[in-house]
Amino acid sequence: MKVNGTERAADAPDHRLLVDWLREDLGLTGTHVGCTTSQCGACNVMVDGEVVKACTVLVASCADSEVVTIEGLGTPEALHPMQAAFRAAHGLQCGFCTPGMVMAGIAIAHAHGPDVPEATIRHALEGNLCRCTGYQNIVAAIRQGARAMAEAGLLGEPA
Amino acid sequence: MTPFTLARPASLEAARRAFSGDAAFLAGGHTLIPAMKSGLRAVDTLVDLTRIPGLDSIRRDGDRLIVGAMARHAAVAASPVVAGAIPGLARLAAGIGDPQVRRRGTIGGSIANNDPAADYPAAVLALDAVIETSEGTHAADDFFQGMFATALADGEIITAVQFRIPEAFAYAKFRHPASRYALAGVAVARFPEGVRVAVTGVAYAVFRWTEAEAALSADLAASLPALERDDINSDIHASADYRAHLAGVMLDRARKEIQP
Ligand SMILES: Cc1cc2nc3c(=O)[nH]c(=O)nc-3n(C[C@H](O)[C@H](O)[C@H](O)COP(=O)(O)OP(=O)(O)OC[C@H]3O[C@@H](n4cnc5c(N)ncnc54)[C@H](O)[C@@H]3O)c2cc1C
Ligand code: FES
Ligand code: FES
């Protein structure tokens, strides 16, 4: 499988969760574990372009897949437009939920395009919990980020 | 999680063979993996169904809509075939859980699990569906057999659900605000010979509300019966009286959507 563009052997026991393998074996601790019960979305990563909860996926199920984590999106010097929007709109406080929120935001931009209405964003964030911000700035960040992704040519035709 | 071996067969036949001893099938994993993580379930062998070709197809065949067992909720929600045949079913799928859950969870997993508050069982029952399996078929009326119980035998694999395309179908759900499961969900299907009504979230398993069926089959604008059963669920989320009342409100919403 590929993780953030690098070939990796999925050399984990069959019952290993993707999130534990990423964090503990590969040291990619940007993907967080909030609830472990499939509710909070802090563990969101991209598997073959689709944002899913890594605490509810087996490594063994990803044997031929391409996984992208928060570390694979941008660099501190060149943030991904969605990351940059979270910074600009102050879409975080403690930052615990942020990797999952950024992933969810990217999925929302791909699904709904650059002019995604606020209500659609709120509805699409049902699987992401934040205990700090009250969501207001997260929603604003995703609106900005979706527009920035379109300007950077990262969005195809909206579905 | 208790260790297990994962088999990833590439055909239905190989999946049947791989299922032996203390085993379970793995579809989207969005019920099974949480259950295994919390120690509610442990198996020696998991048989992953995702590599079996064709199990996720969605097609129309005459008066039937055939949804493959491995069709994900997101695929059903976005399918033009579903929207053309039974648009209310696409809306139901779009209302399950959250986007991440919908990208993994499957219809086969949902009905095999038969959670008393799951959405699909209500549609399968109201739409008089036939469940196709590796061993044969089951009528929806015989398939759901109580809380988390179905007619599936050990090692039997659901391959598809054949929905009967109705004149109209609607599903109204009052969602639990945290889990998104149904506190009360009512599915209503209008067929030439009458109306079928199925209720989820309210009792210990999905059921047909025969008094409502009789009333609506006679007149879609009929005054609605009150729900009376002795197995209505009562828990920290809602009392039995409240759930019965909600079922009536959801029935009223759904029946307004199936008027000609
Ligand atoms: C946060 C969250 C919110 C959710 N909200 C909702 C909701 O609002 N409404 C709702 O209805 N559901 C909800 N769900 C459940 C979700 O829809 C599950 O995906 C679904 O119930 C199970 O499908 P699965 O493909 O994930 O099955 P799995 O978890 O892989 O399997 C479930 C069970 O079915 C068996 N099985 C799977 N496929 C087959 C098959 N083809 N043949 C025979 N047996 C099979 C498995 O062995 C297992 O016992 C939610 C889940 C989560 C995690
Ligand atoms: S840690 Fe995966 S959803 Fe919360
Ligand atoms: S910023 Fe603290 S949990 Fe979201």
XYZ file of C-alpha atoms and ligand atoms in Angstrom:
480
model
C 0.000 0.000 0.000
C 0.963 3.640 -0.227
C 0.954 6.101 2.667
C 1.396 9.770 1.793
C 2.979 8.741 -1.508
C 5.496 6.283 -0.020
C 5.269 2.507 -0.600
C 4.745 0.672 2.706
C 4.313 -2.997 3.464
C 1.052 -3.514 5.346
C 2.960 -5.713 7.785
C 0.490 -5.662 10.647
C -1.605 -8.372 12.313
C -5.022 -8.795 10.682
C -6.832 -7.215 13.620
C -4.700 -4.040 13.622
C -6.724 -0.849 13.164
C -5.518 1.573 10.522
C -5.336 4.427 13.010
C -3.149 2.510 15.487
C -0.812 1.374 12.726
C -0.430 4.893 11.338
C 0.246 6.398 14.749
C 2.235 3.697 16.515
C 4.063 1.868 13.737
C 4.582 4.697 11.241
C 4.765 7.509 13.804
C 2.166 9.560 11.922
C 0.594 10.983 15.063
C -1.232 13.807 13.289
C -4.200 11.471 12.945
C -5.903 11.588 16.341
C -7.972 9.169 18.392
C -10.852 10.976 20.064
C -13.509 8.455 20.926
C -12.403 5.056 19.524
C -16.133 4.370 19.072
C -16.563 5.631 15.491
C -18.338 8.834 16.490
C -15.945 11.798 16.539
C -14.030 11.884 13.242
C -10.698 12.929 14.818
C -9.208 9.879 13.097
C -10.416 10.782 9.578
C -7.946 9.902 6.818
C -8.274 9.476 3.075
C -8.333 5.937 1.690
C -8.319 5.876 -2.108
C -9.571 9.444 -2.136
C -12.428 8.845 0.294
C -12.455 10.283 3.805
C -13.161 7.548 6.359
C -12.715 6.955 10.089
C -9.369 5.190 10.509
C -10.437 3.778 13.882
C -13.053 1.693 12.079
C -10.931 0.336 9.217
C -8.437 -2.547 9.332
C -4.941 -2.086 7.903
C -5.445 -5.442 6.213
C -8.440 -4.013 4.338
C -6.181 -1.341 2.823
C -3.577 -3.709 1.414
C -3.841 -2.307 -2.133
C -4.917 1.190 -1.183
C -3.494 4.644 -1.117
C -3.790 6.347 2.265
C -3.318 10.078 2.857
C -3.043 11.487 6.368
C -2.855 15.097 7.547
C 0.946 14.878 7.200
C 0.514 14.103 3.504
C -1.603 17.121 2.629
C 0.856 19.989 2.760
C 4.060 21.147 4.408
C 4.502 23.859 7.054
C 5.855 26.109 4.281
C 3.180 25.225 1.752
C -0.027 24.325 3.532
C -2.889 22.671 1.674
C -5.534 25.371 0.938
C -7.917 23.781 3.457
C -5.207 23.854 6.150
C -4.412 27.470 5.293
C -8.115 28.356 5.566
C -8.344 26.784 9.041
C -5.425 28.963 10.098
C -6.782 32.125 8.481
C -10.330 31.681 9.824
C -9.115 30.536 13.240
C -10.995 27.266 12.778
C -9.408 25.662 15.816
C -8.692 26.160 19.476
C -6.980 23.163 21.108
C -6.491 21.573 17.685
C -7.408 18.051 18.693
C -10.273 17.701 16.218
C -8.508 19.680 13.503
C -6.830 16.941 11.414
C -10.185 15.189 11.101
C -11.993 18.464 10.415
C -9.549 19.396 7.638
C -10.071 15.963 6.052
C -13.850 16.324 6.347
C -13.586 19.816 4.862
C -11.722 18.494 1.831
C -14.367 15.805 1.333
C -17.095 18.463 1.586
C -15.350 20.646 -1.011
C -15.073 17.722 -3.416
C -18.687 16.651 -2.883
C -20.352 20.073 -2.938
C -18.012 22.446 -4.783
C -16.695 25.915 -3.972
C -20.049 27.557 -3.165
C -21.182 25.009 -0.625
C -23.902 26.546 1.587
C -23.371 26.793 5.326
C -26.270 24.450 6.102
C -24.746 21.760 3.885
C -21.419 22.075 5.701
C -23.078 21.754 9.092
C -25.032 18.702 7.964
C -21.890 17.117 6.456
C -20.004 17.609 9.751
C -22.391 15.278 11.620
C -19.573 12.776 12.064
C -17.030 15.269 13.432
C -17.055 16.484 17.003
C -15.297 19.568 18.374
C -15.344 20.332 22.074
C -13.864 23.833 21.856
C -14.895 26.062 19.011
C -18.677 25.864 18.845
C -18.158 25.055 15.131
C -18.707 28.624 13.939
C -15.154 29.173 12.707
C -14.805 25.624 11.469
C -17.749 26.184 9.145
C -16.258 29.510 8.037
C -12.877 27.832 7.420
C -14.421 25.112 5.266
C -16.266 27.732 3.162
C -12.999 29.604 2.616
C -11.051 26.414 2.050
C -13.509 25.125 -0.556
C -13.163 28.368 -2.529
C -9.381 28.287 -2.185
C -9.266 24.686 -3.376
C -11.270 25.655 -6.461
C -8.937 28.585 -7.158
C -5.937 26.281 -6.804
C -7.534 23.956 -9.377
C -7.962 21.136 -6.852
C -11.688 20.614 -7.446
C -13.106 18.796 -10.440
C -16.714 19.309 -11.444
C -18.889 19.067 -8.307
C -20.808 15.794 -8.044
C -9.650 -6.242 19.978
C -9.252 -10.022 20.182
C -6.964 -11.201 17.357
C -8.507 -12.875 14.318
C -7.478 -13.947 10.840
C -8.856 -11.997 7.906
C -9.760 -13.889 4.747
C -10.237 -11.856 1.575
C -11.895 -14.228 -0.897
C -12.448 -13.163 -4.517
C -15.620 -15.162 -5.160
C -18.837 -16.075 -3.351
C -17.876 -19.744 -3.428
C -14.499 -18.984 -1.828
C -16.238 -16.846 0.811
C -18.573 -19.724 1.722
C -15.570 -22.009 2.044
C -13.594 -19.504 4.116
C -16.431 -19.281 6.640
C -15.732 -22.058 9.133
C -15.813 -22.406 12.869
C -16.173 -19.199 14.828
C -16.408 -16.789 11.890
C -18.217 -13.665 10.701
C -18.522 -11.812 7.424
C -17.065 -8.320 7.167
C -18.819 -5.805 4.921
C -18.366 -2.090 5.696
C -17.329 -2.935 9.249
C -19.223 0.002 10.734
C -21.211 -2.165 13.093
C -18.912 -5.140 13.426
C -15.592 -3.350 14.091
C -17.042 -1.110 16.837
C -18.631 -4.221 18.392
C -15.305 -6.072 18.284
C -13.394 -3.091 19.665
C -15.695 -2.860 22.646
C -15.413 -6.596 23.265
C -19.074 -7.303 22.493
C -18.012 -9.651 19.760
C -14.945 -11.819 19.094
C -14.309 -14.281 16.255
C -11.428 -16.433 15.001
C -12.013 -15.671 11.332
C -13.368 -12.627 9.537
C -14.362 -13.137 5.928
C -14.126 -9.854 4.029
C -16.734 -9.585 1.257
C -15.315 -6.488 -0.458
C -13.289 -8.317 -3.103
C -16.176 -10.370 -4.477
C -16.998 -8.810 -7.842
C -20.500 -7.583 -8.634
C -21.919 -7.543 -5.106
C -22.196 -3.752 -5.115
C -24.192 -3.381 -8.335
C -27.435 -1.399 -8.423
C -29.869 -2.036 -11.285
C -33.493 -2.033 -12.290
C -35.173 -5.128 -13.646
C -38.823 -4.519 -14.647
C -40.805 -3.741 -11.499
C -37.848 -4.525 -9.239
C -34.950 -2.418 -8.007
C -32.036 -4.706 -7.218
C -29.428 -3.379 -4.818
C -26.325 -5.495 -4.265
C -25.523 -6.367 -0.646
C -22.193 -4.521 -0.757
C -23.710 -1.281 -2.104
C -22.596 1.432 0.295
C -25.114 3.867 1.770
C -23.421 6.727 -0.123
C -23.735 4.845 -3.424
C -27.459 4.215 -2.901
C -27.948 7.862 -1.910
C -26.233 9.071 -5.105
C -27.538 6.456 -7.556
C -29.618 7.796 -10.480
C -31.148 4.309 -10.816
C -32.417 4.434 -7.222
C -33.562 8.054 -7.630
C -35.503 7.038 -10.752
C -37.143 3.967 -9.243
C -37.650 4.736 -5.522
C -36.432 8.263 -4.689
C -37.459 7.920 -1.026
C -34.968 5.051 -0.686
C -32.106 7.282 -1.851
C -33.182 9.850 0.746
C -33.270 7.179 3.449
C -29.703 6.135 2.600
C -28.584 9.780 2.656
C -29.921 10.064 6.224
C -27.972 7.153 7.728
C -25.283 8.153 10.235
C -22.759 10.651 8.869
C -20.799 10.943 5.597
C -17.914 8.771 6.814
C -20.323 6.032 7.920
C -22.157 6.238 4.583
C -18.910 5.775 2.653
C -18.296 2.398 4.332
C -21.594 0.941 5.584
C -23.542 -1.389 3.290
C -27.184 -2.397 2.904
C -26.299 -6.076 3.373
C -24.543 -5.354 6.655
C -27.413 -3.236 7.873
C -30.115 -5.825 7.289
C -27.968 -8.786 8.412
C -27.396 -6.912 11.648
C -31.104 -5.970 12.067
C -30.513 -3.338 14.721
C -33.887 -2.401 16.237
C -33.242 1.265 15.351
C -31.677 0.826 11.893
C -33.225 2.496 8.853
C -32.983 -0.028 6.020
C -35.024 -2.798 7.682
C -38.101 -0.521 7.641
C -37.719 0.091 3.891
C -37.048 -3.571 3.128
C -40.209 -4.578 4.993
C -42.467 -1.799 3.655
C -41.260 -2.362 0.079
C -42.096 -6.067 0.237
C -38.527 -6.909 -0.732
C -36.971 -10.274 -1.446
C -33.553 -10.905 0.079
C -31.255 -12.903 -2.195
C -28.580 -14.978 -0.521
C -25.907 -17.522 -1.339
C -28.444 -20.218 -0.411
C -31.692 -18.933 -1.937
C -34.179 -16.177 -1.137
C -36.155 -14.873 1.829
C -39.297 -12.744 1.780
C -38.860 -9.641 3.938
C -41.916 -10.700 5.971
C -40.024 -13.820 7.108
C -36.519 -12.344 7.246
C -36.585 -10.051 10.300
C -37.105 -12.239 13.347
C -36.574 -10.029 16.381
C -33.835 -7.957 17.966
C -30.612 -8.521 15.963
C -32.153 -11.776 14.686
C -32.785 -12.748 11.052
C -33.595 -15.829 8.994
C -29.941 -16.079 7.884
C -28.288 -19.407 8.654
C -24.678 -19.610 9.808
C -22.444 -18.835 6.846
C -25.295 -17.629 4.598
C -24.317 -14.541 2.598
C -26.771 -11.854 1.511
C -26.033 -11.061 -2.136
C -28.749 -8.525 -3.004
C -32.046 -6.973 -2.001
C -34.818 -6.917 -4.613
C -37.175 -4.072 -3.818
C -40.639 -4.048 -5.363
C -41.034 -0.649 -7.039
C -44.145 0.956 -5.540
C -46.378 3.766 -6.824
C -44.927 5.882 -4.032
C -42.635 5.447 -1.044
C -41.620 7.680 1.848
C -39.622 7.274 5.030
C -39.885 9.695 7.938
C -37.434 9.428 10.793
C -37.017 11.226 14.076
C -33.299 10.813 14.550
C -31.545 10.492 17.833
C -29.511 13.725 17.787
C -26.237 12.043 18.802
C -26.310 8.588 17.225
C -28.485 9.481 14.203
C -30.299 6.164 14.553
C -34.108 6.251 14.531
C -35.939 7.042 17.753
C -38.912 6.386 15.518
C -38.808 5.729 11.779
C -41.844 4.955 9.647
C -41.663 3.674 6.061
C -44.807 3.805 3.935
C -45.181 2.220 0.488
C -48.224 2.553 -1.765
C -48.854 -0.429 -4.058
C -51.839 -0.970 -6.378
C -53.391 -3.411 -3.893
C -52.791 -1.335 -0.764
C -50.378 0.427 1.557
C -47.615 -1.246 3.578
C -46.271 0.421 6.723
C -43.133 -0.623 8.620
C -41.805 0.888 11.835
C -38.263 0.916 13.217
C -36.695 2.293 16.403
C -39.905 1.894 18.380
C -40.100 -1.755 19.416
C -37.480 -4.455 19.927
C -37.420 -5.102 16.201
C -38.851 -3.679 12.987
C -42.545 -4.516 12.508
C -45.492 -3.935 10.168
C -48.130 -1.618 11.587
C -51.185 -3.468 10.335
C -53.811 -1.051 11.744
C -52.143 1.838 9.902
C -51.969 -0.263 6.736
C -55.706 -0.959 6.898
C -56.560 2.692 7.517
C -54.345 4.052 4.722
C -55.282 1.335 2.242
C -58.904 2.433 2.628
C -58.142 6.176 2.498
C -54.768 7.941 2.378
C -56.301 10.853 4.266
C -57.805 8.598 6.959
C -57.564 9.561 10.591
C -54.658 7.570 11.944
C -54.797 4.856 14.588
C -52.767 5.131 17.791
C -49.921 2.630 18.071
C -50.707 -0.009 20.662
C -48.268 -2.825 21.350
C -46.825 -4.352 24.479
C -43.210 -4.439 23.246
C -42.562 -0.706 22.774
C -39.063 0.195 23.862
C -38.604 2.490 26.863
C -35.121 3.759 27.735
C -33.168 6.849 28.778
C -33.801 8.401 25.359
C -37.572 8.090 25.231
C -40.411 6.507 27.153
C -42.720 3.999 25.489
C -45.557 6.553 25.380
C -43.332 9.124 23.731
C -42.064 6.631 21.146
C -45.616 5.525 20.319
C -46.605 9.162 19.879
C -43.564 9.851 17.673
C -44.449 6.854 15.503
C -47.826 8.480 14.854
C -46.203 11.807 13.946
C -43.756 10.082 11.583
C -46.603 8.070 10.024
C -48.494 11.297 9.351
C -45.419 12.894 7.728
C -44.705 9.879 5.556
C -48.294 9.402 4.382
C -48.471 13.037 3.254
C -45.575 12.310 0.905
C -47.272 9.351 -0.783
C -50.516 11.099 -1.779
C -51.113 10.773 -5.534
C -21.425 6.554 14.055
C -22.394 5.598 13.402
C -23.680 6.033 13.116
C -24.596 5.178 12.509
N -25.864 5.641 12.257
C -26.768 4.816 11.674
C -28.103 5.267 11.380
O -28.465 6.436 11.575
N -28.983 4.380 10.832
C -28.619 3.094 10.538
O -29.453 2.353 10.037
N -27.375 2.640 10.784
C -26.442 3.467 11.352
N -25.175 2.999 11.594
C -24.828 1.615 11.219
C -24.267 1.571 9.793
O -25.309 1.791 8.871
C -23.594 0.219 9.530
O -22.739 0.427 8.462
C -24.525 -0.915 9.180
O -25.459 -1.164 10.175
C -23.766 -2.217 9.001
O -23.253 -2.279 7.713
P -21.751 -2.664 7.471
O -21.608 -2.843 6.011
O -20.893 -1.687 8.127
O -21.693 -4.113 8.146
P -20.592 -4.816 9.060
O -20.335 -4.032 10.270
O -19.435 -5.223 8.236
O -21.413 -6.125 9.432
C -22.551 -6.092 10.282
C -23.087 -7.515 10.497
O -23.675 -8.034 9.304
C -22.992 -9.199 8.854
N -22.935 -9.080 7.394
C -22.434 -8.015 6.692
N -22.640 -8.192 5.372
C -23.259 -9.389 5.232
C -23.731 -10.127 4.096
N -23.644 -9.647 2.841
N -24.313 -11.330 4.311
C -24.450 -11.813 5.576
N -24.029 -11.165 6.683
C -23.441 -9.968 6.516
C -21.657 -9.172 9.562
O -21.122 -10.452 9.721
C -21.998 -8.498 10.870
O -22.549 -9.436 11.752
C -24.229 3.837 12.182
C -22.930 3.401 12.445
C -22.005 4.269 13.047
C -20.616 3.760 13.322
S -11.496 8.083 17.022
Fe -12.346 7.386 15.161
S -14.255 8.346 15.137
Fe -13.460 8.970 17.067
S -10.471 22.693 18.626
Fe -10.467 21.546 20.463
S -11.707 19.850 19.918
Fe -11.933 21.140 18.227
